[in-house]
């Protein structure tokens, strides 16, 4: 049962992170398109002056989107001792402090969001993003390694859990065994 809950929690967290990043990236391009439609007729038709301005606006908006994503993620992880997916699946985390929780979340979910912003940056600047294939492939291998360790431990720990020292427990187990939740002193 814990394996299913952890997978469900991870999938929710992962897709929330991906959806937020894709939304912010698309919003950046939409804002740039509106700016282009509003101001392009009033700018000289010389493409050499308008393209750097529009590219600068898009880069600034993408940087702002990355900052919004990271600050809200840090804020959510510093405010709550759980991620959204784990909260929905009835799991709690032990041996955490705020920075450790953010590190655990960022390794598992945040890096994928950063890759989305990097691809959007490459698209905005008309740069070939083939150089991102290797880091994305390495990250996918890491996630597979994380999953293999998770399956070998029968759902008890992932490689990221071991690395960051976080322990995931079911809420029913905590109530039965009277284990103090994260952040409480013994």
PDB file of C-alpha atoms in Angstrom:
ATOM      1  CA  UNK A   1       0.000   0.000   0.000  1.00  0.00           C
ATOM      2  CA  UNK A   2       2.831   2.401   0.838  1.00  0.00           C
ATOM      3  CA  UNK A   3       4.395   1.832  -2.592  1.00  0.00           C
ATOM      4  CA  UNK A   4       1.193   2.908  -4.305  1.00  0.00           C
ATOM      5  CA  UNK A   5       0.812   5.947  -2.031  1.00  0.00           C
ATOM      6  CA  UNK A   6       4.390   7.050  -2.625  1.00  0.00           C
ATOM      7  CA  UNK A   7       4.082   6.625  -6.382  1.00  0.00           C
ATOM      8  CA  UNK A   8       0.819   8.568  -6.352  1.00  0.00           C
ATOM      9  CA  UNK A   9       2.395  11.353  -4.278  1.00  0.00           C
ATOM     10  CA  UNK A  10       5.450  11.507  -6.533  1.00  0.00           C
ATOM     11  CA  UNK A  11       3.352  11.635  -9.712  1.00  0.00           C
ATOM     12  CA  UNK A  12       1.208  14.456  -8.303  1.00  0.00           C
ATOM     13  CA  UNK A  13       4.281  16.455  -7.247  1.00  0.00           C
ATOM     14  CA  UNK A  14       6.057  15.859 -10.548  1.00  0.00           C
ATOM     15  CA  UNK A  15       3.118  16.801 -12.741  1.00  0.00           C
ATOM     16  CA  UNK A  16       2.298  19.863 -10.613  1.00  0.00           C
ATOM     17  CA  UNK A  17       5.872  21.081 -11.035  1.00  0.00           C
ATOM     18  CA  UNK A  18       5.843  20.388 -14.774  1.00  0.00           C
ATOM     19  CA  UNK A  19       2.406  21.984 -15.253  1.00  0.00           C
ATOM     20  CA  UNK A  20       3.403  25.140 -13.370  1.00  0.00           C
ATOM     21  CA  UNK A  21       6.603  25.506 -15.411  1.00  0.00           C
ATOM     22  CA  UNK A  22       4.863  24.907 -18.727  1.00  0.00           C
ATOM     23  CA  UNK A  23       2.137  27.395 -17.787  1.00  0.00           C
ATOM     24  CA  UNK A  24       4.685  30.059 -16.811  1.00  0.00           C
ATOM     25  CA  UNK A  25       6.712  29.444 -19.993  1.00  0.00           C
ATOM     26  CA  UNK A  26       3.649  29.683 -22.247  1.00  0.00           C
ATOM     27  CA  UNK A  27       2.496  32.766 -20.353  1.00  0.00           C
ATOM     28  CA  UNK A  28       5.878  34.362 -21.078  1.00  0.00           C
ATOM     29  CA  UNK A  29       5.499  33.739 -24.803  1.00  0.00           C
ATOM     30  CA  UNK A  30       1.906  35.008 -24.743  1.00  0.00           C
ATOM     31  CA  UNK A  31       2.933  38.231 -22.997  1.00  0.00           C
ATOM     32  CA  UNK A  32       5.732  38.710 -25.530  1.00  0.00           C
ATOM     33  CA  UNK A  33       3.244  38.130 -28.367  1.00  0.00           C
ATOM     34  CA  UNK A  34       0.851  40.726 -26.945  1.00  0.00           C
ATOM     35  CA  UNK A  35       3.713  43.203 -26.575  1.00  0.00           C
ATOM     36  CA  UNK A  36       4.759  42.536 -30.154  1.00  0.00           C
ATOM     37  CA  UNK A  37       1.221  43.001 -31.437  1.00  0.00           C
ATOM     38  CA  UNK A  38       0.716  46.221 -29.500  1.00  0.00           C
ATOM     39  CA  UNK A  39       4.027  47.903 -30.188  1.00  0.00           C
ATOM     40  CA  UNK A  40       5.283  46.403 -33.444  1.00  0.00           C
ATOM     41  CA  UNK A  41       3.262  48.758 -35.683  1.00  0.00           C
ATOM     42  CA  UNK A  42       4.810  51.774 -33.943  1.00  0.00           C
ATOM     43  CA  UNK A  43       8.399  50.576 -34.215  1.00  0.00           C
ATOM     44  CA  UNK A  44      10.446  50.983 -37.327  1.00  0.00           C
ATOM     45  CA  UNK A  45      10.124  48.020 -39.636  1.00  0.00           C
ATOM     46  CA  UNK A  46      13.819  47.279 -39.273  1.00  0.00           C
ATOM     47  CA  UNK A  47      13.942  43.816 -37.695  1.00  0.00           C
ATOM     48  CA  UNK A  48      17.419  44.377 -36.330  1.00  0.00           C
ATOM     49  CA  UNK A  49      16.197  46.857 -33.716  1.00  0.00           C
ATOM     50  CA  UNK A  50      12.975  45.109 -32.702  1.00  0.00           C
ATOM     51  CA  UNK A  51      14.227  41.522 -32.342  1.00  0.00           C
ATOM     52  CA  UNK A  52      16.804  42.279 -29.604  1.00  0.00           C
ATOM     53  CA  UNK A  53      14.203  44.273 -27.667  1.00  0.00           C
ATOM     54  CA  UNK A  54      11.619  41.491 -27.896  1.00  0.00           C
ATOM     55  CA  UNK A  55      14.243  38.860 -27.061  1.00  0.00           C
ATOM     56  CA  UNK A  56      15.306  40.885 -24.033  1.00  0.00           C
ATOM     57  CA  UNK A  57      11.705  41.176 -22.883  1.00  0.00           C
ATOM     58  CA  UNK A  58      11.199  37.412 -23.295  1.00  0.00           C
ATOM     59  CA  UNK A  59      14.432  36.636 -21.442  1.00  0.00           C
ATOM     60  CA  UNK A  60      13.425  38.954 -18.614  1.00  0.00           C
ATOM     61  CA  UNK A  61       9.981  37.375 -18.390  1.00  0.00           C
ATOM     62  CA  UNK A  62      11.474  33.869 -18.388  1.00  0.00           C
ATOM     63  CA  UNK A  63      13.879  34.881 -15.621  1.00  0.00           C
ATOM     64  CA  UNK A  64      10.946  36.292 -13.686  1.00  0.00           C
ATOM     65  CA  UNK A  65       9.016  33.035 -14.262  1.00  0.00           C
ATOM     66  CA  UNK A  66      11.956  30.981 -12.949  1.00  0.00           C
ATOM     67  CA  UNK A  67      12.170  33.219  -9.892  1.00  0.00           C
ATOM     68  CA  UNK A  68       8.418  32.910  -9.288  1.00  0.00           C
ATOM     69  CA  UNK A  69       8.654  29.112  -9.603  1.00  0.00           C
ATOM     70  CA  UNK A  70      11.622  28.851  -7.247  1.00  0.00           C
ATOM     71  CA  UNK A  71      10.381  31.371  -4.660  1.00  0.00           C
ATOM     72  CA  UNK A  72       6.912  29.822  -4.486  1.00  0.00           C
ATOM     73  CA  UNK A  73       8.481  26.359  -4.256  1.00  0.00           C
ATOM     74  CA  UNK A  74      10.828  27.458  -1.498  1.00  0.00           C
ATOM     75  CA  UNK A  75       7.941  29.203   0.265  1.00  0.00           C
ATOM     76  CA  UNK A  76       5.681  26.164   0.005  1.00  0.00           C
ATOM     77  CA  UNK A  77       8.416  23.837   1.249  1.00  0.00           C
ATOM     78  CA  UNK A  78       9.397  26.188   4.077  1.00  0.00           C
ATOM     79  CA  UNK A  79       5.768  26.721   5.123  1.00  0.00           C
ATOM     80  CA  UNK A  80       4.659  23.100   5.042  1.00  0.00           C
ATOM     81  CA  UNK A  81       6.615  19.983   6.042  1.00  0.00           C
ATOM     82  CA  UNK A  82       4.979  18.085   3.159  1.00  0.00           C
ATOM     83  CA  UNK A  83       4.734  18.378  -0.573  1.00  0.00           C
ATOM     84  CA  UNK A  84       1.273  18.536  -2.177  1.00  0.00           C
ATOM     85  CA  UNK A  85       1.425  14.986  -3.514  1.00  0.00           C
ATOM     86  CA  UNK A  86       2.446  13.471  -0.225  1.00  0.00           C
ATOM     87  CA  UNK A  87      -0.209  15.482   1.590  1.00  0.00           C
ATOM     88  CA  UNK A  88      -2.889  14.111  -0.784  1.00  0.00           C
ATOM     89  CA  UNK A  89      -1.667  10.541  -0.431  1.00  0.00           C
ATOM     90  CA  UNK A  90      -1.576  10.543   3.359  1.00  0.00           C
ATOM     91  CA  UNK A  91       2.178  10.349   3.869  1.00  0.00           C
ATOM     92  CA  UNK A  92       4.381  12.331   6.218  1.00  0.00           C
ATOM     93  CA  UNK A  93       8.094  13.026   6.250  1.00  0.00           C
ATOM     94  CA  UNK A  94      10.468  12.540   9.183  1.00  0.00           C
ATOM     95  CA  UNK A  95      14.000  13.756   9.797  1.00  0.00           C
ATOM     96  CA  UNK A  96      13.410  16.906   7.811  1.00  0.00           C
ATOM     97  CA  UNK A  97      14.180  20.503   8.234  1.00  0.00           C
ATOM     98  CA  UNK A  98      13.154  23.145   5.740  1.00  0.00           C
ATOM     99  CA  UNK A  99      16.304  23.200   3.625  1.00  0.00           C
ATOM    100  CA  UNK A 100      16.528  19.402   3.513  1.00  0.00           C
ATOM    101  CA  UNK A 101      12.885  19.211   2.388  1.00  0.00           C
ATOM    102  CA  UNK A 102      13.503  21.760  -0.380  1.00  0.00           C
ATOM    103  CA  UNK A 103      16.631  19.870  -1.507  1.00  0.00           C
ATOM    104  CA  UNK A 104      14.686  16.599  -1.574  1.00  0.00           C
ATOM    105  CA  UNK A 105      11.854  18.207  -3.566  1.00  0.00           C
ATOM    106  CA  UNK A 106      14.193  20.026  -5.958  1.00  0.00           C
ATOM    107  CA  UNK A 107      16.177  16.897  -6.829  1.00  0.00           C
ATOM    108  CA  UNK A 108      13.017  14.892  -7.527  1.00  0.00           C
ATOM    109  CA  UNK A 109      10.817  17.545  -9.173  1.00  0.00           C
ATOM    110  CA  UNK A 110      12.396  20.980  -9.470  1.00  0.00           C
ATOM    111  CA  UNK A 111      15.186  20.020 -11.855  1.00  0.00           C
ATOM    112  CA  UNK A 112      12.614  18.945 -14.448  1.00  0.00           C
ATOM    113  CA  UNK A 113      10.999  22.377 -14.145  1.00  0.00           C
ATOM    114  CA  UNK A 114      14.330  24.103 -14.635  1.00  0.00           C
ATOM    115  CA  UNK A 115      14.841  22.053 -17.815  1.00  0.00           C
ATOM    116  CA  UNK A 116      11.497  23.324 -19.125  1.00  0.00           C
ATOM    117  CA  UNK A 117      12.589  26.907 -18.536  1.00  0.00           C
ATOM    118  CA  UNK A 118      15.928  26.221 -20.236  1.00  0.00           C
ATOM    119  CA  UNK A 119      14.176  24.818 -23.292  1.00  0.00           C
ATOM    120  CA  UNK A 120      11.868  27.851 -23.350  1.00  0.00           C
ATOM    121  CA  UNK A 121      14.936  30.105 -23.122  1.00  0.00           C
ATOM    122  CA  UNK A 122      16.533  28.325 -26.054  1.00  0.00           C
ATOM    123  CA  UNK A 123      13.323  28.638 -28.070  1.00  0.00           C
ATOM    124  CA  UNK A 124      12.976  32.348 -27.214  1.00  0.00           C
ATOM    125  CA  UNK A 125      16.516  33.059 -28.347  1.00  0.00           C
ATOM    126  CA  UNK A 126      16.363  30.778 -31.386  1.00  0.00           C
ATOM    127  CA  UNK A 127      19.202  28.660 -30.033  1.00  0.00           C
ATOM    128  CA  UNK A 128      19.466  24.956 -30.759  1.00  0.00           C
ATOM    129  CA  UNK A 129      18.765  23.052 -27.539  1.00  0.00           C
ATOM    130  CA  UNK A 130      20.531  19.827 -28.519  1.00  0.00           C
ATOM    131  CA  UNK A 131      23.122  20.594 -25.846  1.00  0.00           C
ATOM    132  CA  UNK A 132      20.396  20.012 -23.229  1.00  0.00           C
ATOM    133  CA  UNK A 133      19.850  16.401 -24.272  1.00  0.00           C
ATOM    134  CA  UNK A 134      22.809  15.080 -22.254  1.00  0.00           C
ATOM    135  CA  UNK A 135      21.819  16.695 -18.900  1.00  0.00           C
ATOM    136  CA  UNK A 136      18.199  15.643 -19.430  1.00  0.00           C
ATOM    137  CA  UNK A 137      19.337  12.084 -20.197  1.00  0.00           C
ATOM    138  CA  UNK A 138      21.540  12.051 -17.067  1.00  0.00           C
ATOM    139  CA  UNK A 139      18.595  13.287 -14.989  1.00  0.00           C
ATOM    140  CA  UNK A 140      16.344  10.569 -16.431  1.00  0.00           C
ATOM    141  CA  UNK A 141      18.984   7.965 -15.534  1.00  0.00           C
ATOM    142  CA  UNK A 142      19.055   9.403 -12.002  1.00  0.00           C
ATOM    143  CA  UNK A 143      15.267   9.126 -11.750  1.00  0.00           C
ATOM    144  CA  UNK A 144      15.437   5.511 -12.956  1.00  0.00           C
ATOM    145  CA  UNK A 145      18.138   4.799 -10.358  1.00  0.00           C
ATOM    146  CA  UNK A 146      15.905   6.424  -7.755  1.00  0.00           C
ATOM    147  CA  UNK A 147      13.046   4.149  -8.858  1.00  0.00           C
ATOM    148  CA  UNK A 148      15.204   1.020  -8.834  1.00  0.00           C
ATOM    149  CA  UNK A 149      16.384   1.727  -5.280  1.00  0.00           C
ATOM    150  CA  UNK A 150      12.731   2.372  -4.358  1.00  0.00           C
ATOM    151  CA  UNK A 151      11.659  -1.009  -5.762  1.00  0.00           C
ATOM    152  CA  UNK A 152      14.614  -2.872  -4.247  1.00  0.00           C
ATOM    153  CA  UNK A 153      13.815  -1.434  -0.807  1.00  0.00           C
ATOM    154  CA  UNK A 154      10.169  -2.513  -1.251  1.00  0.00           C
ATOM    155  CA  UNK A 155       8.916   1.049  -1.140  1.00  0.00           C
ATOM    156  CA  UNK A 156      10.743   2.110   1.997  1.00  0.00           C
ATOM    157  CA  UNK A 157      13.371   4.477   0.588  1.00  0.00           C
ATOM    158  CA  UNK A 158      14.560   6.015  -2.634  1.00  0.00           C
ATOM    159  CA  UNK A 159      18.084   7.015  -3.498  1.00  0.00           C
ATOM    160  CA  UNK A 160      17.099  10.645  -2.884  1.00  0.00           C
ATOM    161  CA  UNK A 161      15.644   9.698   0.531  1.00  0.00           C
ATOM    162  CA  UNK A 162      18.899   8.012   1.483  1.00  0.00           C
ATOM    163  CA  UNK A 163      20.982  10.878   0.153  1.00  0.00           C
ATOM    164  CA  UNK A 164      19.011  13.600   1.959  1.00  0.00           C
ATOM    165  CA  UNK A 165      18.244  11.527   5.061  1.00  0.00           C
ATOM    166  CA  UNK A 166      14.467  11.872   4.799  1.00  0.00           C
ATOM    167  CA  UNK A 167      12.139   9.110   5.937  1.00  0.00           C
ATOM    168  CA  UNK A 168       8.614   8.759   4.527  1.00  0.00           C
ATOM    169  CA  UNK A 169       5.911   7.251   6.746  1.00  0.00           C
ATOM    170  CA  UNK A 170       2.203   6.574   6.374  1.00  0.00           C
ATOM    171  CA  UNK A 171      -0.034   8.648   8.620  1.00  0.00           C
ATOM    172  CA  UNK A 172      -1.785   5.488   9.884  1.00  0.00           C
ATOM    173  CA  UNK A 173       1.582   4.056  10.959  1.00  0.00           C
ATOM    174  CA  UNK A 174       2.442   7.255  12.812  1.00  0.00           C
ATOM    175  CA  UNK A 175      -0.824   7.132  14.763  1.00  0.00           C
ATOM    176  CA  UNK A 176      -0.445   3.407  15.607  1.00  0.00           C
ATOM    177  CA  UNK A 177       3.198   3.595  16.694  1.00  0.00           C
ATOM    178  CA  UNK A 178       2.970   7.111  18.213  1.00  0.00           C
ATOM    179  CA  UNK A 179       5.883   8.377  16.120  1.00  0.00           C
ATOM    180  CA  UNK A 180       6.324  12.136  16.436  1.00  0.00           C
ATOM    181  CA  UNK A 181       5.923  13.957  13.123  1.00  0.00           C
ATOM    182  CA  UNK A 182       8.636  16.091  11.611  1.00  0.00           C
ATOM    183  CA  UNK A 183       9.570  19.211  13.497  1.00  0.00           C
ATOM    184  CA  UNK A 184       8.587  17.981  16.972  1.00  0.00           C
ATOM    185  CA  UNK A 185      11.108  17.332  19.692  1.00  0.00           C
ATOM    186  CA  UNK A 186      11.290  14.041  21.524  1.00  0.00           C
TER     187      UNK A 186
END
